[in-house]
Amino acid sequence: MASAYELRCRECGRRFGNQPLSICDDCFSPLEVQYDMEAARQTFTRAAIARGPVSMWRYQAMLPVSEDFVPTTPTGMTPLLAAPRLAKRIGAANLYLKNDAVCLPTLSFKDRVVSVALAAARNFGFDTVGCSSTGNLANAVAAGAVRLGLKTYILVPADLEMAKVLNTQVYGATLVRIDGDYDRVNRLSSQIAERYHWGFVNVNLRPYYAEGSKTVGYEIAEQLGWTLPDNIVVPMAGGALITKIRKAFAELIELGLVEEKKVRFFGAQATGCSPISTAVKSGADHIEPQRPKTIARSLAIGNPADGTYAIRAIRDSGGWAEDVSDVEIVSAIQELAESEGVFTETAGGVTTAVAARLYAHGKIGRDDLTVLAITGNGLKTLDALDGKLEERPAIPARLADFEALVAEDQELKRLAGGRAALAVEGSYVR
Ligand SMILES: *Cc1c(COP(=O)(O)O)cnc(C)c1O
Ligand SMILES: [Zn+2]
């Protein structure tokens, strides 16, 4: 059962009921979903949650969906994996991965936000939905809309990776490639949503959409036996995920599901698009927009909608932010795959590389319980590994040739100091 909820302005507190709207028309601040916390005390308990489905919908009482909402896909409840081998490589001792690389249906954490946004779209009676996207959101909206019978228009920058284009079109969505970067795509989306009365998940449905991110936080707490970690490292694009995980932990404390604890939030970006980490590191309160240039396209938002809130969340928590180069991102993708068997996309490479740096600089204590938010699947950004992995010539189907190959392989590994002989530039660990 869902608790009562409505939109409220984050700054002036004005109430807006429930409607497809993301900005306060009095003070132009973003709107946010607020719940009846007294009612939630009855419905959002550990026991009630345990009776729910094995998906993010077990937290339905604290999501903005109507009481008669019936989920069509078991999104969320992704594994929380202990990561002892990666920990050893980066100087950590108590490290976990929240693995949204295997989130259903489209293998990124965007499936969570989209499922909440589409439930809201249905509630508001939209027959057409859309989004502006750097890729993963496009995939999630296209797939999610199919099972709700909604028509879909998806706007993306023209230079998007092939895998993300195909993973959108295959669901029958109309994919509109726009000449320009994400921020231009987003501006056009706002105009379209207004003119045609369509539900754009990250525009007029944004307050509902963003709530879906809280489920990452709820799951981590439940998977840690209803306790909170010491630290969490989160990749940032628009900055919603990191602020919503913080909101989730605060709600769990307020409702008595976990003991009070100060969790430190660490934000991760690619240096080629780092408006939030740059602000955190320089002590600024506001975002200086950037023009993105990085292989981490899923994080390439130069003017992040929740940027100032992300800065505040990081600073108030006692955390920090860092950014890493494209070379470090690729190296970290390989490190994570080799050490823990998890193949992540470029955003996960950003998180892993940033975590390594935070440990190296002593920003995160070695023995702290730290969770890395791995948010997307490596199969979507195969081009990031182009030319990084050696392809050996084919050999004849003869045992002798196989044995010669093994001998050569062992020699290469010996020269590389025990690691597989990968062509990694600028490896940052040891
Ligand atoms: C969108 C996205 C993020 C960041 O989400 P924000 O809420 O916009 O900060 C992180 N990782 C992946 C894979 C994404 O697609
Ligand atoms: Zn306001």
Short mmCIF file of C-alpha atoms and ligand atoms in Angstrom, two decimals:
data_model
loop_
_atom_site.label_atom_id
_atom_site.label_comp_id
_atom_site.label_asym_id
_atom_site.label_seq_id
_atom_site.Cartn_x
_atom_site.Cartn_y
_atom_site.Cartn_z
CA MET A 1 0.00 0.00 0.00
CA ALA A 2 1.30 3.45 -0.89
CA SER A 3 1.30 6.31 1.62
CA ALA A 4 -0.33 9.61 0.69
CA TYR A 5 2.04 11.85 -1.21
CA GLU A 6 2.12 15.16 -3.03
CA LEU A 7 4.50 17.60 -4.67
CA ARG A 8 6.06 20.38 -2.65
CA CYS A 9 8.56 23.10 -3.58
CA ARG A 10 12.00 22.27 -2.17
CA GLU A 11 12.72 25.92 -1.34
CA CYS A 12 9.49 27.82 -0.57
CA GLY A 13 7.48 24.79 0.59
CA ARG A 14 4.41 25.55 -1.56
CA ARG A 15 2.21 22.50 -2.14
CA PHE A 16 1.18 21.43 -5.63
CA GLY A 17 -0.88 18.25 -5.11
CA ASN A 18 -0.10 15.70 -7.80
CA GLN A 19 0.39 16.89 -11.37
CA PRO A 20 2.97 16.62 -14.15
CA LEU A 21 5.12 19.54 -13.07
CA SER A 22 8.74 19.83 -11.98
CA ILE A 23 9.34 23.52 -11.18
CA CYS A 24 7.65 25.85 -8.68
CA ASP A 25 6.05 28.73 -10.59
CA ASP A 26 6.56 31.06 -7.59
CA CYS A 27 10.28 30.68 -6.99
CA PHE A 28 11.44 28.46 -9.91
CA SER A 29 12.91 25.83 -7.58
CA PRO A 30 12.50 22.11 -8.20
CA LEU A 31 9.52 20.22 -6.79
CA GLU A 32 9.92 17.12 -4.69
CA VAL A 33 7.55 14.36 -3.55
CA GLN A 34 6.62 14.53 0.15
CA TYR A 35 4.93 11.67 1.99
CA ASP A 36 2.56 11.41 4.90
CA MET A 37 5.24 10.15 7.30
CA GLU A 38 2.73 9.36 10.06
CA ALA A 39 0.88 6.96 7.75
CA ALA A 40 4.19 5.54 6.54
CA ARG A 41 5.05 4.56 10.10
CA GLN A 42 2.29 1.95 9.85
CA THR A 43 2.86 0.75 6.27
CA PHE A 44 6.63 1.02 5.82
CA THR A 45 7.94 -1.45 8.38
CA ARG A 46 10.62 -4.14 8.10
CA ALA A 47 7.92 -6.83 8.37
CA ALA A 48 5.68 -5.31 5.69
CA ILE A 49 8.67 -4.88 3.37
CA ALA A 50 9.72 -8.52 3.91
CA ARG A 51 6.25 -9.63 2.75
CA GLY A 52 6.61 -7.67 -0.51
CA PRO A 53 7.94 -8.87 -3.88
CA VAL A 54 11.66 -9.45 -4.46
CA SER A 55 12.02 -6.21 -6.40
CA MET A 56 12.07 -2.47 -5.73
CA TRP A 57 8.27 -2.67 -5.41
CA ARG A 58 8.68 -4.05 -1.89
CA TYR A 59 9.22 -0.35 -1.00
CA GLN A 60 5.99 0.75 -2.72
CA ALA A 61 4.71 2.44 0.47
CA MET A 62 7.40 5.10 0.07
CA LEU A 63 7.12 5.53 -3.71
CA PRO A 64 4.73 7.95 -5.47
CA VAL A 65 2.45 5.39 -7.09
CA SER A 66 -1.29 4.92 -6.61
CA GLU A 67 -2.62 2.26 -4.27
CA ASP A 68 -3.96 0.09 -7.10
CA PHE A 69 -0.64 0.13 -8.94
CA VAL A 70 0.45 -3.33 -10.10
CA PRO A 71 4.06 -3.57 -11.28
CA THR A 72 4.67 -5.37 -14.58
CA THR A 73 8.42 -5.97 -14.23
CA PRO A 74 10.54 -7.05 -11.23
CA THR A 75 12.91 -4.09 -11.46
CA GLY A 76 15.57 -3.62 -8.77
CA MET A 77 16.64 -5.81 -5.83
CA THR A 78 19.99 -6.19 -7.53
CA PRO A 79 22.87 -8.00 -5.78
CA LEU A 80 25.02 -6.38 -3.12
CA LEU A 81 28.33 -8.17 -3.63
CA ALA A 82 31.28 -8.34 -1.27
CA ALA A 83 34.34 -7.27 -3.28
CA PRO A 84 37.41 -8.59 -1.42
CA ARG A 85 39.66 -8.94 -4.48
CA LEU A 86 39.01 -5.43 -5.76
CA ALA A 87 39.40 -4.23 -2.17
CA LYS A 88 42.88 -5.71 -2.00
CA ARG A 89 43.90 -4.02 -5.25
CA ILE A 90 42.80 -0.56 -4.12
CA GLY A 91 43.81 -0.71 -0.47
CA ALA A 92 40.34 -1.28 1.01
CA ALA A 93 39.28 -3.85 3.57
CA ASN A 94 35.47 -3.79 3.67
CA LEU A 95 34.17 -3.11 0.20
CA TYR A 96 30.83 -3.88 -1.49
CA LEU A 97 29.38 -3.40 -4.96
CA LYS A 98 25.73 -2.52 -5.50
CA ASN A 99 25.40 -4.15 -8.88
CA ASP A 100 22.79 -2.40 -11.02
CA ALA A 101 24.60 -3.67 -14.11
CA VAL A 102 22.02 -6.47 -13.84
CA CYS A 103 18.92 -4.35 -13.14
CA LEU A 104 15.84 -5.40 -15.14
CA PRO A 105 14.68 -4.83 -17.82
CA THR A 106 17.54 -2.90 -19.52
CA LEU A 107 20.60 -3.39 -17.30
CA SER A 108 21.04 0.00 -15.66
CA PHE A 109 19.75 1.79 -12.58
CA LYS A 110 17.61 3.96 -14.91
CA ASP A 111 15.08 1.11 -14.96
CA ARG A 112 14.21 2.10 -11.38
CA VAL A 113 13.47 5.76 -12.07
CA VAL A 114 11.62 5.01 -15.27
CA SER A 115 9.30 2.46 -13.71
CA VAL A 116 8.14 5.07 -11.18
CA ALA A 117 7.84 7.80 -13.84
CA LEU A 118 5.79 5.57 -16.14
CA ALA A 119 3.46 4.63 -13.31
CA ALA A 120 2.91 8.37 -12.79
CA ALA A 121 2.42 8.87 -16.55
CA ARG A 122 -0.33 6.26 -16.54
CA ASN A 123 -1.91 7.88 -13.52
CA PHE A 124 -2.02 11.24 -15.28
CA GLY A 125 -3.60 9.64 -18.36
CA PHE A 126 -0.76 10.26 -20.83
CA ASP A 127 -0.84 8.02 -23.89
CA THR A 128 2.60 9.18 -25.10
CA VAL A 129 5.80 9.38 -23.09
CA GLY A 130 9.36 10.39 -23.86
CA CYS A 131 12.66 11.53 -22.48
CA SER A 132 15.87 13.30 -23.31
CA SER A 133 18.65 10.87 -22.72
CA THR A 134 22.35 10.16 -22.80
CA GLY A 135 21.50 6.49 -23.46
CA ASN A 136 20.46 4.36 -20.51
CA LEU A 137 17.33 6.37 -19.88
CA ALA A 138 16.35 5.94 -23.53
CA ASN A 139 16.68 2.16 -23.23
CA ALA A 140 14.66 2.05 -20.00
CA VAL A 141 11.82 4.26 -21.26
CA ALA A 142 11.57 2.38 -24.57
CA ALA A 143 11.35 -1.02 -22.85
CA GLY A 144 9.17 0.07 -19.95
CA ALA A 145 6.60 1.79 -22.17
CA VAL A 146 6.02 -1.41 -24.16
CA ARG A 147 4.58 -3.27 -21.17
CA LEU A 148 2.28 -0.35 -20.34
CA GLY A 149 1.09 0.16 -23.93
CA LEU A 150 2.41 3.72 -24.18
CA LYS A 151 3.72 5.43 -27.34
CA THR A 152 7.31 6.62 -27.05
CA TYR A 153 9.43 9.47 -28.45
CA ILE A 154 13.03 9.53 -27.38
CA LEU A 155 15.45 12.37 -27.98
CA VAL A 156 19.20 11.70 -27.87
CA PRO A 157 22.40 13.49 -28.92
CA ALA A 158 23.30 12.38 -32.46
CA ASP A 159 26.68 10.93 -31.45
CA LEU A 160 25.32 8.31 -29.05
CA GLU A 161 26.94 4.84 -28.86
CA MET A 162 25.57 2.28 -31.33
CA ALA A 163 24.56 -0.16 -28.58
CA LYS A 164 22.39 2.42 -26.87
CA VAL A 165 20.73 3.39 -30.15
CA LEU A 166 19.88 -0.23 -31.03
CA ASN A 167 18.76 -0.97 -27.47
CA THR A 168 16.19 1.80 -27.84
CA GLN A 169 14.95 1.21 -31.39
CA VAL A 170 14.42 -2.50 -30.92
CA TYR A 171 11.46 -1.80 -28.62
CA GLY A 172 9.69 0.14 -31.36
CA ALA A 173 10.30 3.58 -29.88
CA THR A 174 10.66 6.56 -32.21
CA LEU A 175 14.27 7.63 -31.73
CA VAL A 176 14.98 11.26 -32.58
CA ARG A 177 18.69 12.05 -32.97
CA ILE A 178 19.46 15.70 -32.30
CA ASP A 179 22.38 17.70 -33.61
CA GLY A 180 23.83 18.96 -30.33
CA ASP A 181 24.78 17.92 -26.82
CA TYR A 182 22.51 16.68 -24.04
CA ASP A 183 21.65 20.12 -22.70
CA ARG A 184 20.20 21.16 -26.08
CA VAL A 185 18.30 17.90 -26.32
CA ASN A 186 16.84 18.55 -22.90
CA ARG A 187 15.68 22.07 -23.79
CA LEU A 188 13.81 20.76 -26.85
CA SER A 189 12.20 18.05 -24.71
CA SER A 190 10.74 20.68 -22.39
CA GLN A 191 9.18 22.49 -25.34
CA ILE A 192 7.70 19.28 -26.75
CA ALA A 193 6.29 18.13 -23.41
CA GLU A 194 4.55 21.48 -22.99
CA ARG A 195 3.13 21.76 -26.50
CA TYR A 196 1.81 18.19 -26.86
CA HIS A 197 0.89 17.35 -23.28
CA TRP A 198 3.12 14.29 -23.25
CA GLY A 199 4.79 12.77 -20.23
CA PHE A 200 8.55 13.33 -20.42
CA VAL A 201 9.98 11.24 -17.63
CA ASN A 202 12.88 13.56 -16.79
CA VAL A 203 11.09 16.82 -17.59
CA ASN A 204 7.48 17.23 -16.41
CA LEU A 205 7.51 13.89 -14.54
CA ARG A 206 10.94 14.52 -13.00
CA PRO A 207 9.89 14.71 -9.32
CA TYR A 208 8.24 11.26 -9.58
CA TYR A 209 11.07 9.85 -11.68
CA ALA A 210 13.76 10.90 -9.22
CA GLU A 211 12.03 9.10 -6.33
CA GLY A 212 12.82 5.77 -8.02
CA SER A 213 16.50 6.32 -7.17
CA LYS A 214 15.71 6.01 -3.47
CA THR A 215 15.27 2.27 -3.89
CA VAL A 216 19.04 1.88 -4.35
CA GLY A 217 19.44 3.21 -0.81
CA TYR A 218 16.61 1.14 0.67
CA GLU A 219 18.04 -2.02 -0.84
CA ILE A 220 21.57 -1.39 0.38
CA ALA A 221 20.28 -0.88 3.95
CA GLU A 222 18.12 -4.01 3.84
CA GLN A 223 20.91 -6.08 2.26
CA LEU A 224 23.28 -4.96 5.04
CA GLY A 225 20.79 -6.37 7.57
CA TRP A 226 19.03 -3.02 8.13
CA THR A 227 22.20 -1.05 8.82
CA LEU A 228 23.81 1.77 6.88
CA PRO A 229 27.31 1.79 5.36
CA ASP A 230 30.02 4.23 6.47
CA ASN A 231 30.57 5.53 2.94
CA ILE A 232 29.02 5.31 -0.48
CA VAL A 233 30.58 6.25 -3.82
CA VAL A 234 28.01 7.31 -6.42
CA PRO A 235 28.44 8.34 -10.08
CA MET A 236 26.81 11.68 -10.92
CA ALA A 237 25.19 12.95 -14.11
CA GLY A 238 22.21 15.18 -13.23
CA GLY A 239 23.00 14.59 -9.54
CA ALA A 240 19.65 13.02 -8.63
CA LEU A 241 20.88 9.54 -7.69
CA ILE A 242 23.29 10.71 -5.00
CA THR A 243 20.77 13.10 -3.40
CA LYS A 244 18.02 10.47 -3.45
CA ILE A 245 20.13 7.75 -1.83
CA ARG A 246 20.75 10.29 0.92
CA LYS A 247 17.00 10.94 1.17
CA ALA A 248 16.36 7.18 1.38
CA PHE A 249 18.79 6.76 4.30
CA ALA A 250 17.25 9.78 6.08
CA GLU A 251 13.75 8.32 5.67
CA LEU A 252 14.84 4.94 7.02
CA ILE A 253 16.28 6.68 10.09
CA GLU A 254 13.17 8.85 10.54
CA LEU A 255 10.85 5.83 10.30
CA GLY A 256 12.98 3.78 12.69
CA LEU A 257 14.00 1.04 10.25
CA VAL A 258 17.72 1.64 10.85
CA GLU A 259 19.73 3.23 13.63
CA GLU A 260 20.87 6.78 13.14
CA LYS A 261 24.24 6.99 11.41
CA LYS A 262 26.14 9.63 9.48
CA VAL A 263 26.90 8.16 6.08
CA ARG A 264 29.51 9.99 4.02
CA PHE A 265 28.61 10.55 0.35
CA PHE A 266 31.32 10.59 -2.33
CA GLY A 267 30.47 11.79 -5.84
CA ALA A 268 32.21 10.45 -8.95
CA GLN A 269 32.50 12.12 -12.36
CA ALA A 270 34.64 11.94 -15.48
CA THR A 271 37.13 14.81 -15.74
CA GLY A 272 35.78 15.51 -19.24
CA CYS A 273 32.41 16.38 -17.70
CA SER A 274 32.88 17.28 -14.05
CA PRO A 275 30.74 20.30 -13.13
CA ILE A 276 29.76 18.84 -9.74
CA SER A 277 33.13 17.45 -8.62
CA THR A 278 34.83 20.68 -9.75
CA ALA A 279 32.48 22.72 -7.57
CA VAL A 280 32.98 20.43 -4.56
CA LYS A 281 36.77 20.52 -4.89
CA SER A 282 36.92 24.31 -5.31
CA GLY A 283 34.46 25.05 -2.49
CA ALA A 284 31.86 26.63 -4.81
CA ASP A 285 28.12 26.44 -4.03
CA HIS A 286 26.99 26.68 -7.62
CA ILE A 287 27.53 24.82 -10.84
CA GLU A 288 29.65 26.27 -13.61
CA PRO A 289 28.24 24.51 -16.72
CA GLN A 290 30.72 22.58 -18.87
CA ARG A 291 30.81 21.27 -22.42
CA PRO A 292 31.14 17.46 -22.04
CA LYS A 293 34.00 15.59 -23.62
CA THR A 294 34.40 12.08 -22.22
CA ILE A 295 33.78 8.43 -23.06
CA ALA A 296 31.48 8.28 -20.00
CA ARG A 297 28.49 9.44 -22.05
CA SER A 298 25.93 8.28 -19.50
CA LEU A 299 27.36 10.88 -17.11
CA ALA A 300 27.88 13.60 -19.72
CA ILE A 301 25.50 16.28 -18.46
CA GLY A 302 27.26 19.64 -18.50
CA ASN A 303 24.54 21.55 -16.64
CA PRO A 304 23.16 19.11 -14.03
CA ALA A 305 19.58 19.76 -12.85
CA ASP A 306 20.29 18.64 -9.28
CA GLY A 307 23.89 19.86 -9.22
CA THR A 308 23.59 22.30 -6.31
CA TYR A 309 21.70 19.71 -4.25
CA ALA A 310 24.39 17.13 -4.99
CA ILE A 311 27.09 19.57 -3.85
CA ARG A 312 25.18 20.14 -0.61
CA ALA A 313 24.55 16.42 -0.01
CA ILE A 314 28.25 15.65 -0.40
CA ARG A 315 29.45 18.54 1.72
CA ASP A 316 26.88 18.16 4.53
CA SER A 317 27.65 14.45 4.80
CA GLY A 318 31.38 15.05 5.26
CA GLY A 319 32.18 13.37 1.94
CA TRP A 320 34.09 14.49 -1.13
CA ALA A 321 34.01 14.33 -4.94
CA GLU A 322 36.62 13.34 -7.48
CA ASP A 323 36.91 12.99 -11.23
CA VAL A 324 39.05 10.71 -13.39
CA SER A 325 40.41 10.62 -16.94
CA ASP A 326 39.10 8.44 -19.76
CA VAL A 327 42.25 6.29 -19.55
CA GLU A 328 41.60 5.66 -15.85
CA ILE A 329 37.95 4.81 -16.61
CA VAL A 330 38.89 2.10 -19.11
CA SER A 331 41.53 0.70 -16.79
CA ALA A 332 39.02 0.57 -13.93
CA ILE A 333 36.43 -1.25 -16.07
CA GLN A 334 39.06 -3.94 -16.62
CA GLU A 335 40.12 -3.99 -12.96
CA LEU A 336 36.55 -4.53 -11.80
CA ALA A 337 35.91 -7.28 -14.36
CA GLU A 338 39.21 -9.07 -13.61
CA SER A 339 38.87 -8.85 -9.86
CA GLU A 340 35.15 -9.35 -9.21
CA GLY A 341 33.62 -10.71 -12.43
CA VAL A 342 31.46 -7.63 -12.88
CA PHE A 343 31.50 -5.99 -16.31
CA THR A 344 30.34 -2.41 -16.02
CA GLU A 345 29.88 0.39 -18.50
CA THR A 346 31.94 3.58 -18.42
CA ALA A 347 29.95 5.05 -15.49
CA GLY A 348 30.98 2.07 -13.34
CA GLY A 349 34.57 2.62 -14.47
CA VAL A 350 34.26 6.20 -13.21
CA THR A 351 32.98 5.02 -9.81
CA THR A 352 35.67 2.36 -9.45
CA ALA A 353 38.53 4.66 -10.49
CA VAL A 354 37.30 7.44 -8.21
CA ALA A 355 37.04 4.98 -5.30
CA ALA A 356 40.63 3.85 -5.91
CA ARG A 357 41.77 7.46 -5.77
CA LEU A 358 39.76 8.23 -2.61
CA TYR A 359 41.44 5.29 -0.82
CA ALA A 360 44.85 6.28 -2.17
CA HIS A 361 44.40 9.84 -0.87
CA GLY A 362 43.11 8.68 2.50
CA LYS A 363 39.67 10.27 1.96
CA ILE A 364 38.09 6.90 2.75
CA GLY A 365 39.39 4.88 5.69
CA ARG A 366 40.70 1.41 4.83
CA ASP A 367 38.45 -0.45 7.29
CA ASP A 368 35.25 1.54 6.67
CA LEU A 369 32.27 -0.30 5.21
CA THR A 370 32.09 1.28 1.77
CA VAL A 371 29.63 0.62 -1.06
CA LEU A 372 30.34 1.44 -4.72
CA ALA A 373 27.23 2.13 -6.81
CA ILE A 374 27.82 0.26 -10.08
CA THR A 375 25.02 1.64 -12.21
CA GLY A 376 25.21 0.14 -15.70
CA ASN A 377 26.27 -2.83 -17.83
CA GLY A 378 29.50 -3.08 -19.83
CA LEU A 379 27.79 -4.65 -22.84
CA LYS A 380 26.33 -1.21 -23.59
CA THR A 381 29.70 0.53 -23.99
CA LEU A 382 31.82 -2.10 -25.73
CA ASP A 383 33.37 0.63 -27.88
CA ALA A 384 35.17 1.93 -24.78
CA LEU A 385 37.29 -1.25 -24.89
CA ASP A 386 38.00 -1.05 -28.63
CA GLY A 387 41.65 -1.91 -29.18
CA LYS A 388 42.31 -2.40 -25.46
CA LEU A 389 42.17 -6.19 -25.48
CA GLU A 390 44.59 -8.13 -27.61
CA GLU A 391 43.08 -10.38 -30.26
CA ARG A 392 45.45 -13.27 -30.99
CA PRO A 393 45.68 -14.78 -34.46
CA ALA A 394 43.65 -18.01 -34.89
CA ILE A 395 45.69 -21.21 -34.43
CA PRO A 396 45.35 -24.56 -36.18
CA ALA A 397 43.18 -27.10 -34.29
CA ARG A 398 46.25 -28.99 -33.00
CA LEU A 399 47.27 -29.70 -29.41
CA ALA A 400 50.85 -28.60 -30.07
CA ASP A 401 49.72 -25.16 -31.23
CA PHE A 402 47.46 -24.81 -28.20
CA GLU A 403 50.35 -25.68 -25.87
CA ALA A 404 52.61 -23.17 -27.58
CA LEU A 405 49.93 -20.53 -27.02
CA VAL A 406 49.63 -21.40 -23.33
CA ALA A 407 53.41 -21.18 -22.89
CA GLU A 408 53.47 -17.78 -24.57
CA ASP A 409 50.52 -16.64 -22.43
CA GLN A 410 52.29 -17.63 -19.22
CA GLU A 411 55.40 -15.79 -20.29
CA LEU A 412 53.37 -12.64 -21.02
CA LYS A 413 51.66 -12.87 -17.64
CA ARG A 414 55.01 -13.32 -15.90
CA LEU A 415 56.30 -10.19 -17.62
CA ALA A 416 53.14 -8.30 -16.65
CA GLY A 417 53.64 -9.21 -12.99
CA GLY A 418 50.88 -11.77 -12.57
CA ARG A 419 48.13 -9.87 -14.30
CA ALA A 420 46.64 -10.93 -17.58
CA ALA A 421 48.51 -9.39 -20.47
CA LEU A 422 46.06 -6.60 -21.19
CA ALA A 423 47.08 -3.51 -23.05
CA VAL A 424 46.30 -1.11 -20.23
CA GLU A 425 47.70 2.37 -20.34
CA GLY A 426 48.29 4.29 -17.16
CA SER A 427 47.13 1.63 -14.72
CA TYR A 428 46.50 3.36 -11.40
CA VAL A 429 46.58 0.48 -8.92
CA ARG A 430 49.37 -1.56 -7.34
C1 LIG B 1 21.98 8.42 -15.35
C2 LIG B 1 23.08 7.59 -14.84
C3 LIG B 1 23.79 7.93 -13.66
C4 LIG B 1 23.60 9.23 -12.88
O1 LIG B 1 22.32 9.54 -12.53
P1 LIG B 1 21.88 11.02 -12.07
O2 LIG B 1 20.73 10.73 -11.20
O3 LIG B 1 21.50 11.75 -13.32
O4 LIG B 1 23.02 11.68 -11.36
C5 LIG B 1 24.76 7.07 -13.23
N1 LIG B 1 25.05 5.93 -13.89
C6 LIG B 1 24.42 5.57 -15.02
C7 LIG B 1 24.81 4.30 -15.70
C8 LIG B 1 23.40 6.38 -15.54
O5 LIG B 1 22.79 6.01 -16.66
ZN ZN B 2 8.83 27.59 -4.55
#
